[in-house]
Amino acid sequence: MLIQYSSTEIKRYVKVKGVASPYNGDWIYWSSKMGVHPEVSTRVATLLKRQKGICAHCGNYFTDGNPIEVDHVIPTFIGGRNSYDNWQLLHRHCHDTADFR
Ligand SMILES: [Zn+2]
């Protein structure tokens, strides 16, 4: 007997209040959806999209008014590269308090 499990993928969506547009300040939503936003650098927008708007340290979403830091997974002073595969986004408070090494 073949048991079929649901192949439906559990998806997490960025919570959006009301109607979001690229210019109403809901930049987290748009940059994570579209990978680009006029007020967000290409690097941050690309990383936001890759991380689906979620902090690499605490697993919570970035929200408006919550400063974002670009962290080097491997610090540059020990040879980490300045490239996308070595960057991750963290909340500033996570960046400041996290013990990564
Ligand atoms: Zn965090």
PDB file of N, CA and C and ligand atoms in Angstrom:
ATOM      1  N   MET A   1       0.842  -1.191   0.000  1.00  0.00           N
ATOM      2  CA  MET A   1       0.000   0.000   0.000  1.00  0.00           C
ATOM      3  C   MET A   1       0.873   1.235   0.000  1.00  0.00           C
ATOM      4  N   LEU A   2       0.525   2.107  -0.859  1.00  0.00           N
ATOM      5  CA  LEU A   2       1.311   3.334  -0.993  1.00  0.00           C
ATOM      6  C   LEU A   2       0.691   4.439  -0.155  1.00  0.00           C
ATOM      7  N   ILE A   3       1.486   4.909   0.767  1.00  0.00           N
ATOM      8  CA  ILE A   3       0.996   6.033   1.570  1.00  0.00           C
ATOM      9  C   ILE A   3       1.521   7.327   0.969  1.00  0.00           C
ATOM     10  N   GLN A   4       0.622   8.162   0.652  1.00  0.00           N
ATOM     11  CA  GLN A   4       1.054   9.428   0.045  1.00  0.00           C
ATOM     12  C   GLN A   4       1.026  10.550   1.064  1.00  0.00           C
ATOM     13  N   TYR A   5       2.165  11.116   1.220  1.00  0.00           N
ATOM     14  CA  TYR A   5       2.226  12.273   2.084  1.00  0.00           C
ATOM     15  C   TYR A   5       2.010  13.526   1.257  1.00  0.00           C
ATOM     16  N   SER A   6       1.467  14.488   1.899  1.00  0.00           N
ATOM     17  CA  SER A   6       1.278  15.754   1.186  1.00  0.00           C
ATOM     18  C   SER A   6       2.631  16.335   0.824  1.00  0.00           C
ATOM     19  N   SER A   7       2.757  16.708  -0.409  1.00  0.00           N
ATOM     20  CA  SER A   7       4.005  17.324  -0.830  1.00  0.00           C
ATOM     21  C   SER A   7       3.934  18.844  -0.736  1.00  0.00           C
ATOM     22  N   THR A   8       2.840  19.296  -0.145  1.00  0.00           N
ATOM     23  CA  THR A   8       2.691  20.746  -0.038  1.00  0.00           C
ATOM     24  C   THR A   8       3.777  21.316   0.854  1.00  0.00           C
ATOM     25  N   GLU A   9       4.493  22.214   0.340  1.00  0.00           N
ATOM     26  CA  GLU A   9       5.571  22.824   1.076  1.00  0.00           C
ATOM     27  C   GLU A   9       5.017  23.876   2.037  1.00  0.00           C
ATOM     28  N   ILE A  10       5.541  23.830   3.235  1.00  0.00           N
ATOM     29  CA  ILE A  10       5.118  24.865   4.182  1.00  0.00           C
ATOM     30  C   ILE A  10       5.869  26.145   3.864  1.00  0.00           C
ATOM     31  N   LYS A  11       5.140  27.149   3.575  1.00  0.00           N
ATOM     32  CA  LYS A  11       5.776  28.397   3.194  1.00  0.00           C
ATOM     33  C   LYS A  11       5.523  29.466   4.243  1.00  0.00           C
ATOM     34  N   ARG A  12       6.537  30.221   4.459  1.00  0.00           N
ATOM     35  CA  ARG A  12       6.396  31.337   5.396  1.00  0.00           C
ATOM     36  C   ARG A  12       6.361  32.620   4.601  1.00  0.00           C
ATOM     37  N   TYR A  13       5.396  33.412   4.906  1.00  0.00           N
ATOM     38  CA  TYR A  13       5.260  34.660   4.174  1.00  0.00           C
ATOM     39  C   TYR A  13       5.603  35.830   5.084  1.00  0.00           C
ATOM     40  N   VAL A  14       6.154  36.822   4.466  1.00  0.00           N
ATOM     41  CA  VAL A  14       6.393  38.051   5.194  1.00  0.00           C
ATOM     42  C   VAL A  14       5.042  38.675   5.506  1.00  0.00           C
ATOM     43  N   LYS A  15       4.849  38.991   6.769  1.00  0.00           N
ATOM     44  CA  LYS A  15       3.575  39.550   7.184  1.00  0.00           C
ATOM     45  C   LYS A  15       3.427  40.968   6.633  1.00  0.00           C
ATOM     46  N   VAL A  16       2.304  41.196   6.035  1.00  0.00           N
ATOM     47  CA  VAL A  16       2.066  42.508   5.436  1.00  0.00           C
ATOM     48  C   VAL A  16       0.777  43.071   6.003  1.00  0.00           C
ATOM     49  N   LYS A  17       0.855  44.304   6.419  1.00  0.00           N
ATOM     50  CA  LYS A  17      -0.354  44.971   6.902  1.00  0.00           C
ATOM     51  C   LYS A  17      -0.961  45.776   5.770  1.00  0.00           C
ATOM     52  N   GLY A  18      -2.187  45.488   5.456  1.00  0.00           N
ATOM     53  CA  GLY A  18      -2.897  46.269   4.458  1.00  0.00           C
ATOM     54  C   GLY A  18      -2.244  46.150   3.091  1.00  0.00           C
ATOM     55  N   VAL A  19      -2.390  47.175   2.324  1.00  0.00           N
ATOM     56  CA  VAL A  19      -1.859  47.168   0.973  1.00  0.00           C
ATOM     57  C   VAL A  19      -0.448  47.737   0.989  1.00  0.00           C
ATOM     58  N   ALA A  20       0.473  46.953   0.495  1.00  0.00           N
ATOM     59  CA  ALA A  20       1.860  47.404   0.463  1.00  0.00           C
ATOM     60  C   ALA A  20       2.211  47.902  -0.936  1.00  0.00           C
ATOM     61  N   SER A  21       2.899  48.965  -0.977  1.00  0.00           N
ATOM     62  CA  SER A  21       3.423  49.435  -2.251  1.00  0.00           C
ATOM     63  C   SER A  21       4.896  49.735  -2.043  1.00  0.00           C
ATOM     64  N   PRO A  22       5.659  49.780  -3.093  1.00  0.00           N
ATOM     65  CA  PRO A  22       7.103  49.995  -2.916  1.00  0.00           C
ATOM     66  C   PRO A  22       7.426  51.337  -2.267  1.00  0.00           C
ATOM     67  N   TYR A  23       6.479  52.204  -2.154  1.00  0.00           N
ATOM     68  CA  TYR A  23       6.812  53.547  -1.694  1.00  0.00           C
ATOM     69  C   TYR A  23       6.113  53.937  -0.406  1.00  0.00           C
ATOM     70  N   ASN A  24       5.454  52.991   0.247  1.00  0.00           N
ATOM     71  CA  ASN A  24       4.759  53.382   1.480  1.00  0.00           C
ATOM     72  C   ASN A  24       5.568  53.057   2.719  1.00  0.00           C
ATOM     73  N   GLY A  25       6.825  52.750   2.549  1.00  0.00           N
ATOM     74  CA  GLY A  25       7.670  52.502   3.706  1.00  0.00           C
ATOM     75  C   GLY A  25       7.798  51.033   4.043  1.00  0.00           C
ATOM     76  N   ASP A  26       7.016  50.188   3.405  1.00  0.00           N
ATOM     77  CA  ASP A  26       7.100  48.763   3.704  1.00  0.00           C
ATOM     78  C   ASP A  26       8.206  48.122   2.874  1.00  0.00           C
ATOM     79  N   TRP A  27       9.399  48.627   3.075  1.00  0.00           N
ATOM     80  CA  TRP A  27      10.501  48.246   2.192  1.00  0.00           C
ATOM     81  C   TRP A  27      10.990  46.832   2.439  1.00  0.00           C
ATOM     82  N   ILE A  28      10.813  46.342   3.653  1.00  0.00           N
ATOM     83  CA  ILE A  28      11.251  44.975   3.932  1.00  0.00           C
ATOM     84  C   ILE A  28      10.489  44.007   3.039  1.00  0.00           C
ATOM     85  N   TYR A  29       9.167  44.200   3.015  1.00  0.00           N
ATOM     86  CA  TYR A  29       8.326  43.329   2.215  1.00  0.00           C
ATOM     87  C   TYR A  29       8.750  43.361   0.757  1.00  0.00           C
ATOM     88  N   TRP A  30       8.925  44.540   0.257  1.00  0.00           N
ATOM     89  CA  TRP A  30       9.179  44.649  -1.167  1.00  0.00           C
ATOM     90  C   TRP A  30      10.574  44.201  -1.545  1.00  0.00           C
ATOM     91  N   SER A  31      11.522  44.512  -0.720  1.00  0.00           N
ATOM     92  CA  SER A  31      12.858  44.087  -1.101  1.00  0.00           C
ATOM     93  C   SER A  31      13.000  42.573  -0.974  1.00  0.00           C
ATOM     94  N   SER A  32      12.284  41.986  -0.003  1.00  0.00           N
ATOM     95  CA  SER A  32      12.389  40.534   0.111  1.00  0.00           C
ATOM     96  C   SER A  32      11.603  39.840  -0.992  1.00  0.00           C
ATOM     97  N   LYS A  33      10.553  40.470  -1.455  1.00  0.00           N
ATOM     98  CA  LYS A  33       9.773  39.896  -2.549  1.00  0.00           C
ATOM     99  C   LYS A  33      10.458  40.094  -3.898  1.00  0.00           C
ATOM    100  N   MET A  34      10.945  41.278  -4.108  1.00  0.00           N
ATOM    101  CA  MET A  34      11.383  41.652  -5.439  1.00  0.00           C
ATOM    102  C   MET A  34      12.905  41.678  -5.581  1.00  0.00           C
ATOM    103  N   GLY A  35      13.580  41.710  -4.463  1.00  0.00           N
ATOM    104  CA  GLY A  35      15.028  41.746  -4.523  1.00  0.00           C
ATOM    105  C   GLY A  35      15.583  43.107  -4.850  1.00  0.00           C
ATOM    106  N   VAL A  36      14.730  44.078  -4.893  1.00  0.00           N
ATOM    107  CA  VAL A  36      15.214  45.415  -5.190  1.00  0.00           C
ATOM    108  C   VAL A  36      14.249  46.443  -4.611  1.00  0.00           C
ATOM    109  N   HIS A  37      14.782  47.520  -4.162  1.00  0.00           N
ATOM    110  CA  HIS A  37      13.953  48.606  -3.656  1.00  0.00           C
ATOM    111  C   HIS A  37      14.766  49.891  -3.694  1.00  0.00           C
ATOM    112  N   PRO A  38      14.132  51.004  -4.059  1.00  0.00           N
ATOM    113  CA  PRO A  38      14.902  52.240  -4.197  1.00  0.00           C
ATOM    114  C   PRO A  38      15.611  52.694  -2.932  1.00  0.00           C
ATOM    115  N   GLU A  39      15.095  52.313  -1.756  1.00  0.00           N
ATOM    116  CA  GLU A  39      15.716  52.790  -0.517  1.00  0.00           C
ATOM    117  C   GLU A  39      16.663  51.759   0.091  1.00  0.00           C
ATOM    118  N   VAL A  40      16.820  50.612  -0.537  1.00  0.00           N
ATOM    119  CA  VAL A  40      17.658  49.555   0.016  1.00  0.00           C
ATOM    120  C   VAL A  40      18.771  49.258  -0.977  1.00  0.00           C
ATOM    121  N   SER A  41      19.968  49.095  -0.471  1.00  0.00           N
ATOM    122  CA  SER A  41      21.068  48.782  -1.374  1.00  0.00           C
ATOM    123  C   SER A  41      20.834  47.432  -2.032  1.00  0.00           C
ATOM    124  N   THR A  42      21.412  47.271  -3.195  1.00  0.00           N
ATOM    125  CA  THR A  42      21.254  46.012  -3.929  1.00  0.00           C
ATOM    126  C   THR A  42      21.713  44.836  -3.081  1.00  0.00           C
ATOM    127  N   ARG A  43      22.783  45.053  -2.341  1.00  0.00           N
ATOM    128  CA  ARG A  43      23.324  43.962  -1.535  1.00  0.00           C
ATOM    129  C   ARG A  43      22.325  43.536  -0.455  1.00  0.00           C
ATOM    130  N   VAL A  44      21.795  44.527   0.282  1.00  0.00           N
ATOM    131  CA  VAL A  44      20.841  44.199   1.342  1.00  0.00           C
ATOM    132  C   VAL A  44      19.573  43.586   0.758  1.00  0.00           C
ATOM    133  N   ALA A  45      19.106  44.141  -0.360  1.00  0.00           N
ATOM    134  CA  ALA A  45      17.880  43.624  -0.970  1.00  0.00           C
ATOM    135  C   ALA A  45      18.065  42.186  -1.428  1.00  0.00           C
ATOM    136  N   THR A  46      19.217  41.913  -2.014  1.00  0.00           N
ATOM    137  CA  THR A  46      19.490  40.559  -2.496  1.00  0.00           C
ATOM    138  C   THR A  46      19.558  39.574  -1.326  1.00  0.00           C
ATOM    139  N   LEU A  47      20.215  40.007  -0.246  1.00  0.00           N
ATOM    140  CA  LEU A  47      20.326  39.141   0.925  1.00  0.00           C
ATOM    141  C   LEU A  47      18.978  38.953   1.607  1.00  0.00           C
ATOM    142  N   LEU A  48      18.192  40.021   1.660  1.00  0.00           N
ATOM    143  CA  LEU A  48      16.853  39.921   2.235  1.00  0.00           C
ATOM    144  C   LEU A  48      16.025  38.893   1.478  1.00  0.00           C
ATOM    145  N   LYS A  49      16.140  38.936   0.173  1.00  0.00           N
ATOM    146  CA  LYS A  49      15.373  38.001  -0.643  1.00  0.00           C
ATOM    147  C   LYS A  49      15.850  36.578  -0.392  1.00  0.00           C
ATOM    148  N   ARG A  50      17.172  36.405  -0.346  1.00  0.00           N
ATOM    149  CA  ARG A  50      17.723  35.070  -0.114  1.00  0.00           C
ATOM    150  C   ARG A  50      17.292  34.519   1.239  1.00  0.00           C
ATOM    151  N   GLN A  51      17.276  35.406   2.262  1.00  0.00           N
ATOM    152  CA  GLN A  51      16.914  34.961   3.612  1.00  0.00           C
ATOM    153  C   GLN A  51      15.416  35.056   3.870  1.00  0.00           C
ATOM    154  N   LYS A  52      14.661  35.443   2.848  1.00  0.00           N
ATOM    155  CA  LYS A  52      13.204  35.562   2.954  1.00  0.00           C
ATOM    156  C   LYS A  52      12.790  36.515   4.068  1.00  0.00           C
ATOM    157  N   GLY A  53      13.617  37.530   4.270  1.00  0.00           N
ATOM    158  CA  GLY A  53      13.272  38.564   5.251  1.00  0.00           C
ATOM    159  C   GLY A  53      13.517  38.143   6.685  1.00  0.00           C
ATOM    160  N   ILE A  54      14.295  37.069   6.864  1.00  0.00           N
ATOM    161  CA  ILE A  54      14.490  36.509   8.203  1.00  0.00           C
ATOM    162  C   ILE A  54      15.938  36.675   8.647  1.00  0.00           C
ATOM    163  N   CYS A  55      16.106  37.074   9.884  1.00  0.00           N
ATOM    164  CA  CYS A  55      17.430  37.238  10.478  1.00  0.00           C
ATOM    165  C   CYS A  55      18.136  35.889  10.572  1.00  0.00           C
ATOM    166  N   ALA A  56      19.394  35.851  10.147  1.00  0.00           N
ATOM    167  CA  ALA A  56      20.144  34.589  10.139  1.00  0.00           C
ATOM    168  C   ALA A  56      20.481  34.117  11.547  1.00  0.00           C
ATOM    169  N   HIS A  57      20.405  35.001  12.525  1.00  0.00           N
ATOM    170  CA  HIS A  57      20.750  34.613  13.885  1.00  0.00           C
ATOM    171  C   HIS A  57      19.542  34.148  14.689  1.00  0.00           C
ATOM    172  N   CYS A  58      18.506  34.991  14.775  1.00  0.00           N
ATOM    173  CA  CYS A  58      17.386  34.678  15.675  1.00  0.00           C
ATOM    174  C   CYS A  58      16.196  34.061  14.956  1.00  0.00           C
ATOM    175  N   GLY A  59      16.177  34.126  13.621  1.00  0.00           N
ATOM    176  CA  GLY A  59      15.085  33.496  12.890  1.00  0.00           C
ATOM    177  C   GLY A  59      13.815  34.322  12.817  1.00  0.00           C
ATOM    178  N   ASN A  60      13.862  35.533  13.339  1.00  0.00           N
ATOM    179  CA  ASN A  60      12.693  36.412  13.269  1.00  0.00           C
ATOM    180  C   ASN A  60      12.790  37.333  12.063  1.00  0.00           C
ATOM    181  N   TYR A  61      11.639  37.813  11.638  1.00  0.00           N
ATOM    182  CA  TYR A  61      11.617  38.716  10.500  1.00  0.00           C
ATOM    183  C   TYR A  61      12.220  40.076  10.850  1.00  0.00           C
ATOM    184  N   PHE A  62      12.835  40.657   9.867  1.00  0.00           N
ATOM    185  CA  PHE A  62      13.206  42.051   9.997  1.00  0.00           C
ATOM    186  C   PHE A  62      11.940  42.893   9.896  1.00  0.00           C
ATOM    187  N   THR A  63      11.864  43.920  10.670  1.00  0.00           N
ATOM    188  CA  THR A  63      10.693  44.789  10.628  1.00  0.00           C
ATOM    189  C   THR A  63      11.138  46.222  10.458  1.00  0.00           C
ATOM    190  N   ASP A  64      10.197  47.033  10.059  1.00  0.00           N
ATOM    191  CA  ASP A  64      10.500  48.457   9.913  1.00  0.00           C
ATOM    192  C   ASP A  64      11.035  49.014  11.218  1.00  0.00           C
ATOM    193  N   GLY A  65      12.025  49.836  11.139  1.00  0.00           N
ATOM    194  CA  GLY A  65      12.584  50.456  12.327  1.00  0.00           C
ATOM    195  C   GLY A  65      13.558  49.560  13.056  1.00  0.00           C
ATOM    196  N   ASN A  66      13.832  48.392  12.501  1.00  0.00           N
ATOM    197  CA  ASN A  66      14.755  47.453  13.100  1.00  0.00           C
ATOM    198  C   ASN A  66      16.022  47.428  12.252  1.00  0.00           C
ATOM    199  N   PRO A  67      17.059  48.118  12.697  1.00  0.00           N
ATOM    200  CA  PRO A  67      18.251  48.256  11.845  1.00  0.00           C
ATOM    201  C   PRO A  67      18.844  46.902  11.453  1.00  0.00           C
ATOM    202  N   ILE A  68      19.317  46.820  10.234  1.00  0.00           N
ATOM    203  CA  ILE A  68      19.888  45.588   9.694  1.00  0.00           C
ATOM    204  C   ILE A  68      21.383  45.765   9.501  1.00  0.00           C
ATOM    205  N   GLU A  69      22.139  44.756   9.905  1.00  0.00           N
ATOM    206  CA  GLU A  69      23.574  44.756   9.683  1.00  0.00           C
ATOM    207  C   GLU A  69      23.935  43.668   8.683  1.00  0.00           C
ATOM    208  N   VAL A  70      24.877  43.980   7.801  1.00  0.00           N
ATOM    209  CA  VAL A  70      25.443  42.948   6.937  1.00  0.00           C
ATOM    210  C   VAL A  70      26.643  42.358   7.677  1.00  0.00           C
ATOM    211  N   ASP A  71      26.546  41.083   7.978  1.00  0.00           N
ATOM    212  CA  ASP A  71      27.584  40.415   8.738  1.00  0.00           C
ATOM    213  C   ASP A  71      28.418  39.524   7.817  1.00  0.00           C
ATOM    214  N   HIS A  72      29.695  39.460   8.088  1.00  0.00           N
ATOM    215  CA  HIS A  72      30.555  38.501   7.391  1.00  0.00           C
ATOM    216  C   HIS A  72      30.507  37.175   8.137  1.00  0.00           C
ATOM    217  N   VAL A  73      30.093  36.122   7.458  1.00  0.00           N
ATOM    218  CA  VAL A  73      30.051  34.807   8.084  1.00  0.00           C
ATOM    219  C   VAL A  73      31.458  34.422   8.536  1.00  0.00           C
ATOM    220  N   ILE A  74      32.409  34.584   7.634  1.00  0.00           N
ATOM    221  CA  ILE A  74      33.829  34.425   7.980  1.00  0.00           C
ATOM    222  C   ILE A  74      34.440  35.816   7.973  1.00  0.00           C
ATOM    223  N   PRO A  75      34.967  36.265   9.109  1.00  0.00           N
ATOM    224  CA  PRO A  75      35.505  37.625   9.164  1.00  0.00           C
ATOM    225  C   PRO A  75      36.580  37.853   8.107  1.00  0.00           C
ATOM    226  N   THR A  76      36.602  39.057   7.574  1.00  0.00           N
ATOM    227  CA  THR A  76      37.558  39.338   6.503  1.00  0.00           C
ATOM    228  C   THR A  76      38.995  39.224   6.995  1.00  0.00           C
ATOM    229  N   PHE A  77      39.200  39.510   8.294  1.00  0.00           N
ATOM    230  CA  PHE A  77      40.591  39.497   8.762  1.00  0.00           C
ATOM    231  C   PHE A  77      41.178  38.097   8.887  1.00  0.00           C
ATOM    232  N   ILE A  78      40.309  37.097   8.796  1.00  0.00           N
ATOM    233  CA  ILE A  78      40.872  35.733   8.739  1.00  0.00           C
ATOM    234  C   ILE A  78      40.610  35.115   7.375  1.00  0.00           C
ATOM    235  N   GLY A  79      40.377  35.966   6.398  1.00  0.00           N
ATOM    236  CA  GLY A  79      40.325  35.464   5.035  1.00  0.00           C
ATOM    237  C   GLY A  79      38.934  35.373   4.428  1.00  0.00           C
ATOM    238  N   GLY A  80      37.901  35.807   5.178  1.00  0.00           N
ATOM    239  CA  GLY A  80      36.551  35.796   4.616  1.00  0.00           C
ATOM    240  C   GLY A  80      36.459  36.743   3.432  1.00  0.00           C
ATOM    241  N   ARG A  81      35.672  36.364   2.476  1.00  0.00           N
ATOM    242  CA  ARG A  81      35.597  37.154   1.256  1.00  0.00           C
ATOM    243  C   ARG A  81      34.474  38.174   1.338  1.00  0.00           C
ATOM    244  N   ASN A  82      34.648  39.241   0.575  1.00  0.00           N
ATOM    245  CA  ASN A  82      33.590  40.221   0.431  1.00  0.00           C
ATOM    246  C   ASN A  82      32.712  39.811  -0.736  1.00  0.00           C
ATOM    247  N   SER A  83      31.892  38.808  -0.520  1.00  0.00           N
ATOM    248  CA  SER A  83      31.026  38.337  -1.589  1.00  0.00           C
ATOM    249  C   SER A  83      29.750  37.765  -0.968  1.00  0.00           C
ATOM    250  N   TYR A  84      28.781  37.540  -1.827  1.00  0.00           N
ATOM    251  CA  TYR A  84      27.463  37.148  -1.330  1.00  0.00           C
ATOM    252  C   TYR A  84      27.486  35.854  -0.528  1.00  0.00           C
ATOM    253  N   ASP A  85      28.377  34.953  -0.886  1.00  0.00           N
ATOM    254  CA  ASP A  85      28.383  33.692  -0.148  1.00  0.00           C
ATOM    255  C   ASP A  85      28.976  33.837   1.250  1.00  0.00           C
ATOM    256  N   ASN A  86      29.506  35.005   1.545  1.00  0.00           N
ATOM    257  CA  ASN A  86      30.056  35.228   2.885  1.00  0.00           C
ATOM    258  C   ASN A  86      29.306  36.326   3.645  1.00  0.00           C
ATOM    259  N   TRP A  87      28.190  36.761   3.115  1.00  0.00           N
ATOM    260  CA  TRP A  87      27.410  37.780   3.815  1.00  0.00           C
ATOM    261  C   TRP A  87      26.116  37.200   4.332  1.00  0.00           C
ATOM    262  N   GLN A  88      25.702  37.714   5.456  1.00  0.00           N
ATOM    263  CA  GLN A  88      24.361  37.391   5.948  1.00  0.00           C
ATOM    264  C   GLN A  88      23.818  38.623   6.658  1.00  0.00           C
ATOM    265  N   LEU A  89      22.506  38.712   6.685  1.00  0.00           N
ATOM    266  CA  LEU A  89      21.869  39.845   7.343  1.00  0.00           C
ATOM    267  C   LEU A  89      21.456  39.458   8.758  1.00  0.00           C
ATOM    268  N   LEU A  90      21.711  40.377   9.662  1.00  0.00           N
ATOM    269  CA  LEU A  90      21.317  40.189  11.052  1.00  0.00           C
ATOM    270  C   LEU A  90      20.646  41.465  11.546  1.00  0.00           C
ATOM    271  N   HIS A  91      19.752  41.313  12.513  1.00  0.00           N
ATOM    272  CA  HIS A  91      19.325  42.492  13.253  1.00  0.00           C
ATOM    273  C   HIS A  91      20.568  43.125  13.879  1.00  0.00           C
ATOM    274  N   ARG A  92      20.525  44.432  14.019  1.00  0.00           N
ATOM    275  CA  ARG A  92      21.686  45.053  14.652  1.00  0.00           C
ATOM    276  C   ARG A  92      21.893  44.520  16.063  1.00  0.00           C
ATOM    277  N   HIS A  93      20.784  44.332  16.800  1.00  0.00           N
ATOM    278  CA  HIS A  93      20.953  43.850  18.179  1.00  0.00           C
ATOM    279  C   HIS A  93      21.457  42.403  18.205  1.00  0.00           C
ATOM    280  N   CYS A  94      21.108  41.629  17.162  1.00  0.00           N
ATOM    281  CA  CYS A  94      21.648  40.268  17.086  1.00  0.00           C
ATOM    282  C   CYS A  94      23.134  40.303  16.744  1.00  0.00           C
ATOM    283  N   HIS A  95      23.475  41.201  15.842  1.00  0.00           N
ATOM    284  CA  HIS A  95      24.870  41.348  15.445  1.00  0.00           C
ATOM    285  C   HIS A  95      25.724  41.745  16.645  1.00  0.00           C
ATOM    286  N   ASP A  96      25.164  42.621  17.471  1.00  0.00           N
ATOM    287  CA  ASP A  96      25.920  43.133  18.616  1.00  0.00           C
ATOM    288  C   ASP A  96      26.033  42.116  19.739  1.00  0.00           C
ATOM    289  N   THR A  97      25.017  41.266  19.898  1.00  0.00           N
ATOM    290  CA  THR A  97      25.009  40.375  21.052  1.00  0.00           C
ATOM    291  C   THR A  97      25.437  38.956  20.713  1.00  0.00           C
ATOM    292  N   ALA A  98      25.350  38.610  19.414  1.00  0.00           N
ATOM    293  CA  ALA A  98      25.625  37.226  19.047  1.00  0.00           C
ATOM    294  C   ALA A  98      27.100  36.889  19.219  1.00  0.00           C
ATOM    295  N   ASP A  99      27.351  35.672  19.630  1.00  0.00           N
ATOM    296  CA  ASP A  99      28.723  35.183  19.739  1.00  0.00           C
ATOM    297  C   ASP A  99      28.952  34.195  18.612  1.00  0.00           C
ATOM    298  N   PHE A 100      29.576  34.683  17.549  1.00  0.00           N
ATOM    299  CA  PHE A 100      29.681  33.873  16.349  1.00  0.00           C
ATOM    300  C   PHE A 100      30.958  33.067  16.279  1.00  0.00           C
ATOM    301  N   ARG A 101      31.965  33.528  16.953  1.00  0.00           N
ATOM    302  CA  ARG A 101      33.205  32.769  16.794  1.00  0.00           C
ATOM    303  C   ARG A 101      33.617  32.214  18.146  1.00  0.00           C
TER     304      ARG A 101
HETATM  305 ZN    ZN B   1      17.850  38.731  14.773  1.00  0.00          ZN
END
